[in-house]
PDB file of C-alpha atoms and ligand atoms in Angstrom:
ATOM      1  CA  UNK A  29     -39.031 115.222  90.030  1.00 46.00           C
ATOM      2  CA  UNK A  30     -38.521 111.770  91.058  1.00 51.00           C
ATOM      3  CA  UNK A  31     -42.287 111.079  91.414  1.00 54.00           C
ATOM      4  CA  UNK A  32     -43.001 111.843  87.779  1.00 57.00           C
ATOM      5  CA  UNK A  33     -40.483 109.753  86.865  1.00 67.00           C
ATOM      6  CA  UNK A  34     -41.946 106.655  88.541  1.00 82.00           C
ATOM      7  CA  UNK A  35     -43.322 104.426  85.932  1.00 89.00           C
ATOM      8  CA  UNK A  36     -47.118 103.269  86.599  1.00 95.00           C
ATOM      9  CA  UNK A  37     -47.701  99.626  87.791  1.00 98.00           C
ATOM     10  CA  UNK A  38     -50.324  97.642  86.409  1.00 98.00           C
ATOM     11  CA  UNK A  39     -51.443  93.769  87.792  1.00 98.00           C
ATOM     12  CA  UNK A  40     -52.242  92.056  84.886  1.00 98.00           C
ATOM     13  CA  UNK A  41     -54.502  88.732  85.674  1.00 98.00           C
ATOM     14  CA  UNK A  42     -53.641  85.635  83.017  1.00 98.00           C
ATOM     15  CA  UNK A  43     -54.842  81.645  82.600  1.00 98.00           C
ATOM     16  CA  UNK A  44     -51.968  78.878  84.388  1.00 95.00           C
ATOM     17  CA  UNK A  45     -51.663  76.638  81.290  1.00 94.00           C
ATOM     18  CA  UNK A  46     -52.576  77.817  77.866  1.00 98.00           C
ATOM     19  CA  UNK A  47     -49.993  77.164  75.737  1.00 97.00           C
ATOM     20  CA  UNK A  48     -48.190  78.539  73.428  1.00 98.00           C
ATOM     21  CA  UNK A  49     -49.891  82.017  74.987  1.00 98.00           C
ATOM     22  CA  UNK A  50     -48.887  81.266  78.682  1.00 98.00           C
ATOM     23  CA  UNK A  51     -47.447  78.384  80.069  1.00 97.00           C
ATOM     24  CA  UNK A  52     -44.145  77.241  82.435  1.00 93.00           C
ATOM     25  CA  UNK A  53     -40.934  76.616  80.755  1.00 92.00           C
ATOM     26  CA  UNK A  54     -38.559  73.955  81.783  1.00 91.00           C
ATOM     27  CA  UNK A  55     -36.954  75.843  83.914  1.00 93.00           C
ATOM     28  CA  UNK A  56     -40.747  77.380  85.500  1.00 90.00           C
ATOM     29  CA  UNK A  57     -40.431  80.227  84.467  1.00 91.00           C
ATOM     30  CA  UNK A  58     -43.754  81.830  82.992  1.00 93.00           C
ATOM     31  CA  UNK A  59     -43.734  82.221  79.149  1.00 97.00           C
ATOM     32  CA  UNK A  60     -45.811  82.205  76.345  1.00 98.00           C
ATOM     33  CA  UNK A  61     -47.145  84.251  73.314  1.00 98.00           C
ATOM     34  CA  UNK A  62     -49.382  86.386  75.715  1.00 98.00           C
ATOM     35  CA  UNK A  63     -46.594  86.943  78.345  1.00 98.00           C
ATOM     36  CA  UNK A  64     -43.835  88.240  75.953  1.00 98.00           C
ATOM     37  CA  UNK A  65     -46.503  90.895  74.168  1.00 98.00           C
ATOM     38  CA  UNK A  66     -47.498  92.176  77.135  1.00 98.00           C
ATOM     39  CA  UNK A  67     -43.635  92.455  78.088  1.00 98.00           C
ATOM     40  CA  UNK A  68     -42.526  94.081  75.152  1.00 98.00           C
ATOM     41  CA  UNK A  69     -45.492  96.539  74.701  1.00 98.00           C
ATOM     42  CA  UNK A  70     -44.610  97.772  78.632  1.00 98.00           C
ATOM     43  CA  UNK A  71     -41.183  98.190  77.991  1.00 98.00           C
ATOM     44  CA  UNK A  72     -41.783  99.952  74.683  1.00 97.00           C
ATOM     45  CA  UNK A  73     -44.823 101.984  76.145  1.00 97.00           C
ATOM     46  CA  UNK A  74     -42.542 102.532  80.030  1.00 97.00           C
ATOM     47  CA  UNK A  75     -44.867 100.820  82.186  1.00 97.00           C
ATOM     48  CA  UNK A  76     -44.376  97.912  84.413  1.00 98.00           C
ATOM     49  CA  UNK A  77     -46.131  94.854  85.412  1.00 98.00           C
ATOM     50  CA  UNK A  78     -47.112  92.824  87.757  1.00 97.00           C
ATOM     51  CA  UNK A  79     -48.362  89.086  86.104  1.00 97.00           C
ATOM     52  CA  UNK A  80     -50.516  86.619  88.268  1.00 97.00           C
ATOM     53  CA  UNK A  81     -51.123  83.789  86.768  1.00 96.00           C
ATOM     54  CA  UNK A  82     -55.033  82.798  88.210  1.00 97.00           C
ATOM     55  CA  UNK A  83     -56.810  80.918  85.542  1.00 97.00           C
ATOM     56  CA  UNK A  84     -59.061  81.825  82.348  1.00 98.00           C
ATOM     57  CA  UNK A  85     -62.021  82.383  84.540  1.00 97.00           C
ATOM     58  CA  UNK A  86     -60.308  83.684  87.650  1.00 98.00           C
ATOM     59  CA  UNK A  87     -58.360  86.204  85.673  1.00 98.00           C
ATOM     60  CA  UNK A  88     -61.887  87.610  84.054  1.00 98.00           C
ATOM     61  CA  UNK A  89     -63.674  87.353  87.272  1.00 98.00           C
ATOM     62  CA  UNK A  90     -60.460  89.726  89.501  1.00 98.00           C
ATOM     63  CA  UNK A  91     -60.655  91.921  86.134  1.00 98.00           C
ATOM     64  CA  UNK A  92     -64.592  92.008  86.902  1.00 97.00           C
ATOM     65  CA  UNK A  93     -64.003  92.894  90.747  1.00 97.00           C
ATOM     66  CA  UNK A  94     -61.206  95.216  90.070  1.00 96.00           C
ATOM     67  CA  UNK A  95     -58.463  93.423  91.558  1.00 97.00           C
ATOM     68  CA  UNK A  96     -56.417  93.170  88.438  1.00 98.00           C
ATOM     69  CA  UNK A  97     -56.067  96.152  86.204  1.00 98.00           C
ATOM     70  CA  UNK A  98     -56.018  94.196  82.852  1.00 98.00           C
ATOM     71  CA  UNK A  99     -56.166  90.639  81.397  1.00 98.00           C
ATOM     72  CA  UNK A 100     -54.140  88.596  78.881  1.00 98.00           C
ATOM     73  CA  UNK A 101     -55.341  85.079  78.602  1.00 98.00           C
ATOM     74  CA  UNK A 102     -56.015  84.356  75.247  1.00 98.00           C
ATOM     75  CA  UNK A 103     -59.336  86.329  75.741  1.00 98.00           C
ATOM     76  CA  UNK A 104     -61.494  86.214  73.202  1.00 98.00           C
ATOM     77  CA  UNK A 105     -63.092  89.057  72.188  1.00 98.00           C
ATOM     78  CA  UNK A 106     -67.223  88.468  72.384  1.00 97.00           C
ATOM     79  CA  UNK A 107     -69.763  90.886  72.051  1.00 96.00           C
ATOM     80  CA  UNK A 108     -71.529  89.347  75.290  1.00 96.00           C
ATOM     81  CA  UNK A 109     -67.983  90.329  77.250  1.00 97.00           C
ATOM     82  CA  UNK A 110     -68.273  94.022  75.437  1.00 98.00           C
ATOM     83  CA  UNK A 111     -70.641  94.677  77.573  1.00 98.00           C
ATOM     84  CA  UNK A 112     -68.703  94.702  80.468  1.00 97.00           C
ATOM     85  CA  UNK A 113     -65.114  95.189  79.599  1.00 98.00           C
ATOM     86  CA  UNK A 114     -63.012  97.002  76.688  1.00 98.00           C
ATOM     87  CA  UNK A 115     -60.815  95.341  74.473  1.00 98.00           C
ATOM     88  CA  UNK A 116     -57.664  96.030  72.451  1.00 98.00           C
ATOM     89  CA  UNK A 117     -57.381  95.534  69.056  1.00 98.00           C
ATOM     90  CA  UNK A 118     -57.539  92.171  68.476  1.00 98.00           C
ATOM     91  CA  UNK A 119     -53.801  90.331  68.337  1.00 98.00           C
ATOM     92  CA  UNK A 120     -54.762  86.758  67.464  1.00 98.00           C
ATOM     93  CA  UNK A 121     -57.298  84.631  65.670  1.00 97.00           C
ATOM     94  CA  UNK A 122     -58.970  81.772  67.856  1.00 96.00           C
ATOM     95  CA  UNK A 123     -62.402  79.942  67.798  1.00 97.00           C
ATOM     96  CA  UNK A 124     -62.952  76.756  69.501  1.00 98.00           C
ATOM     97  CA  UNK A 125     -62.486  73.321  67.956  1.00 98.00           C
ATOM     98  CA  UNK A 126     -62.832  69.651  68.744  1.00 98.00           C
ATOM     99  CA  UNK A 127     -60.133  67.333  70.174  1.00 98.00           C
ATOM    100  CA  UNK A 128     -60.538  63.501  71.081  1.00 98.00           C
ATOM    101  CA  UNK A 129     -57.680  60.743  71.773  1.00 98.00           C
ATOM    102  CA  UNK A 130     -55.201  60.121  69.113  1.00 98.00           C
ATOM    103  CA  UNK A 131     -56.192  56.299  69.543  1.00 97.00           C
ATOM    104  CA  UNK A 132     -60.015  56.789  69.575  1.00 97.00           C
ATOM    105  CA  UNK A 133     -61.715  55.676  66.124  1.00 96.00           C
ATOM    106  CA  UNK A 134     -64.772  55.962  67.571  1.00 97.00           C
ATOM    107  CA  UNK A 135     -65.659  60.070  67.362  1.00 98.00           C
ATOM    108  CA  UNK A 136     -65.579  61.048  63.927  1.00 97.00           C
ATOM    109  CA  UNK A 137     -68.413  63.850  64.051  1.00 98.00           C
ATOM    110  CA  UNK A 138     -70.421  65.955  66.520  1.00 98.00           C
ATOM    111  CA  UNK A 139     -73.055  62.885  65.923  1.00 98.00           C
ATOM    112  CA  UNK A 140     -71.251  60.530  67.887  1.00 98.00           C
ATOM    113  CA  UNK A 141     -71.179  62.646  70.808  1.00 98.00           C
ATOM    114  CA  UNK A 142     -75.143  61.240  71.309  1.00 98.00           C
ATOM    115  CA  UNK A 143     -74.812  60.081  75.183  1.00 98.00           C
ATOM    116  CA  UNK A 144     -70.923  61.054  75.767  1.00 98.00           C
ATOM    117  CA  UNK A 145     -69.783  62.968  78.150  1.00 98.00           C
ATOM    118  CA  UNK A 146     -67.891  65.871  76.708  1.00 98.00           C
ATOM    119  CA  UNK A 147     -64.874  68.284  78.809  1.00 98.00           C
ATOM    120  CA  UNK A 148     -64.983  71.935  79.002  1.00 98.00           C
ATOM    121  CA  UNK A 149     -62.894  74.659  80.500  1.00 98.00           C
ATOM    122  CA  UNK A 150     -64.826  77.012  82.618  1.00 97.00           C
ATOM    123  CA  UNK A 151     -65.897  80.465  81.313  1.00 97.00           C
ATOM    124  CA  UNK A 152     -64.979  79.730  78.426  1.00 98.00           C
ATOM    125  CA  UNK A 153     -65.814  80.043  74.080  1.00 97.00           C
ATOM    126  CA  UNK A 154     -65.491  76.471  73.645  1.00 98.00           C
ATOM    127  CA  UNK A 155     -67.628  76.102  76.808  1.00 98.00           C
ATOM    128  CA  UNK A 156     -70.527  78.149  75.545  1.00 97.00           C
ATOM    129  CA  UNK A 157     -70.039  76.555  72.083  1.00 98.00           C
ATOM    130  CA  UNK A 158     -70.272  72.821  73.632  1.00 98.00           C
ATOM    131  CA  UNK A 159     -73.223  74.191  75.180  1.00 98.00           C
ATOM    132  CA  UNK A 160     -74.739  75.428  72.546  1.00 98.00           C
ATOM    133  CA  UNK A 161     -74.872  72.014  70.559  1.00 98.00           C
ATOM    134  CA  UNK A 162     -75.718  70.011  73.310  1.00 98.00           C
ATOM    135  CA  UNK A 163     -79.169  69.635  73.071  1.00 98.00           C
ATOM    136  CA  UNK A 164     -79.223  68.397  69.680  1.00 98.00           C
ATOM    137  CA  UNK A 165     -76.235  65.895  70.187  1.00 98.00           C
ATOM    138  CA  UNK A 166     -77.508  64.575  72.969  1.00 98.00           C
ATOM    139  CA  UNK A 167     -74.180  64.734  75.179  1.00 98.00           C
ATOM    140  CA  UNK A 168     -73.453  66.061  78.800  1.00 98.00           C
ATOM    141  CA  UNK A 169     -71.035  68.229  79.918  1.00 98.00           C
ATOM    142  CA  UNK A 170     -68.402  68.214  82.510  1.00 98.00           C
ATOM    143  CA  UNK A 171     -66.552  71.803  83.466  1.00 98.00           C
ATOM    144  CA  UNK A 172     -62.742  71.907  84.282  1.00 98.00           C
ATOM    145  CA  UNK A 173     -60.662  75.033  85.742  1.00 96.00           C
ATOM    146  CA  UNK A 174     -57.715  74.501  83.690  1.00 95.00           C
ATOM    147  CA  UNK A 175     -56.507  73.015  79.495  1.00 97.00           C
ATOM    148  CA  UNK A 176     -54.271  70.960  81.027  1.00 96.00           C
ATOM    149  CA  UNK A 177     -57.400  69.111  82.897  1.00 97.00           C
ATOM    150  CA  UNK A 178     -59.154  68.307  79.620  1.00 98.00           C
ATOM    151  CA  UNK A 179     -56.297  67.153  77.783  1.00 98.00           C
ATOM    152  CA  UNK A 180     -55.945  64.490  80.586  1.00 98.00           C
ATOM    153  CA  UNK A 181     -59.605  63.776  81.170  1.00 98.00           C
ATOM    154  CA  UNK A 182     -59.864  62.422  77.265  1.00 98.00           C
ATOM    155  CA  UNK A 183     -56.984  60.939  77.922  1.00 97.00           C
ATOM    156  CA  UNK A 184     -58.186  59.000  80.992  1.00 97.00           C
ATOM    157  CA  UNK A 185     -61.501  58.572  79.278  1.00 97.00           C
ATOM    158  CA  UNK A 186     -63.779  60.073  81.710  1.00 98.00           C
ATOM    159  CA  UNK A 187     -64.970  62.040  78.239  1.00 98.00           C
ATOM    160  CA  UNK A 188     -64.631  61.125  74.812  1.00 98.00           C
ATOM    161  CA  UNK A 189     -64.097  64.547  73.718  1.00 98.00           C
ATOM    162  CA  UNK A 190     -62.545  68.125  75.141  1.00 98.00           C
ATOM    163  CA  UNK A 191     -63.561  71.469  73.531  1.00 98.00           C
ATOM    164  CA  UNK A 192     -60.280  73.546  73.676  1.00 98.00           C
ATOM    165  CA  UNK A 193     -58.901  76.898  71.217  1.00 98.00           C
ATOM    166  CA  UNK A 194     -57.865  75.684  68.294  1.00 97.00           C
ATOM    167  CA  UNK A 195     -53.932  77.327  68.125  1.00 97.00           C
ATOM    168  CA  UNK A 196     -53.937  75.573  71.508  1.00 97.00           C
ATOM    169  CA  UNK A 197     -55.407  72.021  70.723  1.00 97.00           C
ATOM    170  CA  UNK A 198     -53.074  72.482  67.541  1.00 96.00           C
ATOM    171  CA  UNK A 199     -49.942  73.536  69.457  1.00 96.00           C
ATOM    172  CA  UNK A 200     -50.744  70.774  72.163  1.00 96.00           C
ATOM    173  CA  UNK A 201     -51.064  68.086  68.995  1.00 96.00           C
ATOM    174  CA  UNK A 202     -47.418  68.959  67.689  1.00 95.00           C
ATOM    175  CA  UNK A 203     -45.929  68.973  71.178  1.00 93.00           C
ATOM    176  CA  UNK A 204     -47.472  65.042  70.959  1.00 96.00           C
ATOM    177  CA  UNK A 205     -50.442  65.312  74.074  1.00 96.00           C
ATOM    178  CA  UNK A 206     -52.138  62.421  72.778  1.00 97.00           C
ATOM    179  CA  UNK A 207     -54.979  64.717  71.443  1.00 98.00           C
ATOM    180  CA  UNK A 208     -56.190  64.731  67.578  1.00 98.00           C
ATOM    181  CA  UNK A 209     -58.795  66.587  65.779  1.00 98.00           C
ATOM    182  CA  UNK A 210     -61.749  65.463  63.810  1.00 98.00           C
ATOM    183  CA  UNK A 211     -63.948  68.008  63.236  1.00 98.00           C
ATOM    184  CA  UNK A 212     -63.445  71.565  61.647  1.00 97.00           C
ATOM    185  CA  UNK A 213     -62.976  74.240  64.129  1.00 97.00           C
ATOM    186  CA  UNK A 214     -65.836  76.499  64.642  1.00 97.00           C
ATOM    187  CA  UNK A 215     -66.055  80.419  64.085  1.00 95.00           C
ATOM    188  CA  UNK A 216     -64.905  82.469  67.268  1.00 94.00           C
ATOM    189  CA  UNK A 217     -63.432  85.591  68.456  1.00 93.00           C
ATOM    190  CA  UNK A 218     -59.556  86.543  68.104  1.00 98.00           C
ATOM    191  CA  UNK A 219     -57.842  87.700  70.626  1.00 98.00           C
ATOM    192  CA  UNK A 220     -57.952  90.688  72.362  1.00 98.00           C
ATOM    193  CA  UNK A 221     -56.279  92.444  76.229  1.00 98.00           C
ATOM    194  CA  UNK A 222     -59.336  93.337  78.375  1.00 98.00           C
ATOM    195  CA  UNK A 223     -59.527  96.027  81.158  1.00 98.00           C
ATOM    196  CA  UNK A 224     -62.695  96.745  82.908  1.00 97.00           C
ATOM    197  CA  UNK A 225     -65.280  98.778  81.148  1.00 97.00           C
ATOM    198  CA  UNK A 226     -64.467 102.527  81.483  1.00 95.00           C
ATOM    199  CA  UNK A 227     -61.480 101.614  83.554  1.00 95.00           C
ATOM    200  CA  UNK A 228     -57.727 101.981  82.496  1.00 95.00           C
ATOM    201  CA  UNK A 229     -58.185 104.239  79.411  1.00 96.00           C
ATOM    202  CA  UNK A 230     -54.471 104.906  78.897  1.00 97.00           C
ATOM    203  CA  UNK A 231     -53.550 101.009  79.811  1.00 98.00           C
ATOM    204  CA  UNK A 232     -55.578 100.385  76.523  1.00 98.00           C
ATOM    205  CA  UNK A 233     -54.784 103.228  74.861  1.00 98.00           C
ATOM    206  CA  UNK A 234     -50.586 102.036  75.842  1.00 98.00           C
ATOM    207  CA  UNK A 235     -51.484  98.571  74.821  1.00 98.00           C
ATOM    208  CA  UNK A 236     -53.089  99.387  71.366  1.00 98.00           C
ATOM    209  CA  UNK A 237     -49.809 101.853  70.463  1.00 98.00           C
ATOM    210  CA  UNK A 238     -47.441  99.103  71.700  1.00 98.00           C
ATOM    211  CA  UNK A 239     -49.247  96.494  69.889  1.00 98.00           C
ATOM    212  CA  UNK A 240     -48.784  98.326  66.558  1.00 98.00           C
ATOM    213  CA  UNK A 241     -45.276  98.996  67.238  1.00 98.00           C
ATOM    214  CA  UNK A 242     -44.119  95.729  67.372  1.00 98.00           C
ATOM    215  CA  UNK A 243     -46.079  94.758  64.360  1.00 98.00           C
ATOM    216  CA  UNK A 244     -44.405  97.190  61.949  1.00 98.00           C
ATOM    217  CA  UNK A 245     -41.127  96.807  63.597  1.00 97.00           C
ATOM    218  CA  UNK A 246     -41.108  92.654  63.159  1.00 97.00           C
ATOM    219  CA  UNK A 247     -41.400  92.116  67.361  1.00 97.00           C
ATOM    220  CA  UNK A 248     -44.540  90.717  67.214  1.00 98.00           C
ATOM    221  CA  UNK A 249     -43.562  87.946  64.256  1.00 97.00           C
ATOM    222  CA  UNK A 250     -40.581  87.380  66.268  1.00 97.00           C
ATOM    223  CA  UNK A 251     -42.522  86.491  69.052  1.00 98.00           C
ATOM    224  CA  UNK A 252     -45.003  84.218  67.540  1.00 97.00           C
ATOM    225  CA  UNK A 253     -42.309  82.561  65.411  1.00 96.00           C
ATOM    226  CA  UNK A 254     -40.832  82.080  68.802  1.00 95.00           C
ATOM    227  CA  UNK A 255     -43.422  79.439  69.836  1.00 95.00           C
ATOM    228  CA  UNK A 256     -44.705  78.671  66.749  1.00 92.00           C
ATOM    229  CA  UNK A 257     -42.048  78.479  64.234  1.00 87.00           C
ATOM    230  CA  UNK A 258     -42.340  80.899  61.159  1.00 65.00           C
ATOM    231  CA  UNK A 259     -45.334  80.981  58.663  1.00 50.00           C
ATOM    232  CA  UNK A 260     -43.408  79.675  55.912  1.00 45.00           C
TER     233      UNK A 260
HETATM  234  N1  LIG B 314     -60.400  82.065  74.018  1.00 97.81           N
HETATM  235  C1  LIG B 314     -61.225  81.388  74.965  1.00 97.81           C
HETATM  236  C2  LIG B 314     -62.131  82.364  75.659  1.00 97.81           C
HETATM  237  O1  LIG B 314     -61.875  83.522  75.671  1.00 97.81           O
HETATM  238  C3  LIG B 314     -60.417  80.578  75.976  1.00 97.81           C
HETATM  239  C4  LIG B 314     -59.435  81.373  76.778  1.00 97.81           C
HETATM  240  C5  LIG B 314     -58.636  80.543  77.752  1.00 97.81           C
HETATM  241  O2  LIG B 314     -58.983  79.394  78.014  1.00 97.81           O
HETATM  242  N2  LIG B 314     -57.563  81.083  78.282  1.00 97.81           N
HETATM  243  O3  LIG B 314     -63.132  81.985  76.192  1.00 97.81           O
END
């Protein structure tokens, strides 16, 4: 009996700093919106996991090659990534949005990007989005591995301007990174845990009846009050 009674170990890939969804606490230990979910919705669902923290496009690459079983990372779902992997339901809404330096009075509008250079994260929505508008603003592009890399690149002011999730350029803002916004944010996908395509049936099927266990039973609130404070 003791074999059947071994709970199933999944490696679940995620991105190093992309807070509030992952991201090291004071003490460095690994937290973050993303990180408790997947937490609770194992223990509720009686599987364990194994979390490596690789990067956004690390994390979807080792999910490509099948060296991680699943990936939370603030993944957005796309229809371009449907074709190769399946998602959850979706748990969060994102979309990509502008930041520049609090003390720059210079960027005001998409316009003023004409010969800037202009920070990206790798792999990502906001990457594909810069690149999408960057013929018409006239701006080039330079492609960073990880959030906190952009937030300090505008900073330095090797770029005038980072492209960056808004809930994490907005989180980033109130936790005072020297970043503001100008701009609206633009239309992108929410959230969603990715396996590979065909692969891990049950992981997704476990993750979908986890997720909507802790929404009726108030876990999931909890843990997005946790990081950012309640709706209200
Ligand atoms: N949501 C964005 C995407 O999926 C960024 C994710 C991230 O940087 N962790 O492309």
């Amino acid at each position: 009996a003791q074999a059947a009674e071994a709970k199933k170990t999944y490696t679940i890939g995620t991105d190093t700093t992309f807070a509030p969804f992952e991201f090291q606490d004071v003490n460095g230990d690994f937290v973050g919106i993303d990180i408790d979910l997947i937490k609770a919705i194992a223990a509720d669902q009686g599987f364990e996991i194994k979390i490596q923290s690789l990067g956004f496009n690390a994390a979807v690459q080792a999910l490509q090659s099948g060296n991680v079983d699943g990936v939370i990372a603030g993944m957005s779902i796309t229809d371009e990534r449907k074709k190769v992997f399946d998602f959850s339901e979706p748990y969060f809404d994102a979309g990509p949005m502008m930041g520049v330096a609090a003390d720059n009075h210079t960027i005001q509008s998409y316009e003023d990007l004409r010969g800037q250079r202009v920070a990206v994260k790798a792999g990502t929505e906001g990457a594909t989005f810069a690149e999408s508008i960057r013929t018409k603003y006239d701006f080039s592009i330079v492609t960073f591995d990880d959030s906190a890399q952009l937030v300090d690149e505008v900073k330095a002011g090797g770029s005038v301007a980072l492209f960056e999730d808004y809930p994490v350029l907005a989180y980033g803002i109130t936790q005072g990174n020297g970043i503001k916004t100008v701009t609206p944010k633009e239309k992108g996908g929410s959230y969603g845990f990715a396996v590979n395509k065909g692969q891990n049936p049950e992981l997704l099927k476990m993750f979908n009846q986890g997720l909507e266990k802790l929404k009726s039973n108030g876990q999931y609130d909890e843990i997005v009050a946790k990081y950012l404070g309640s709706a209200d």
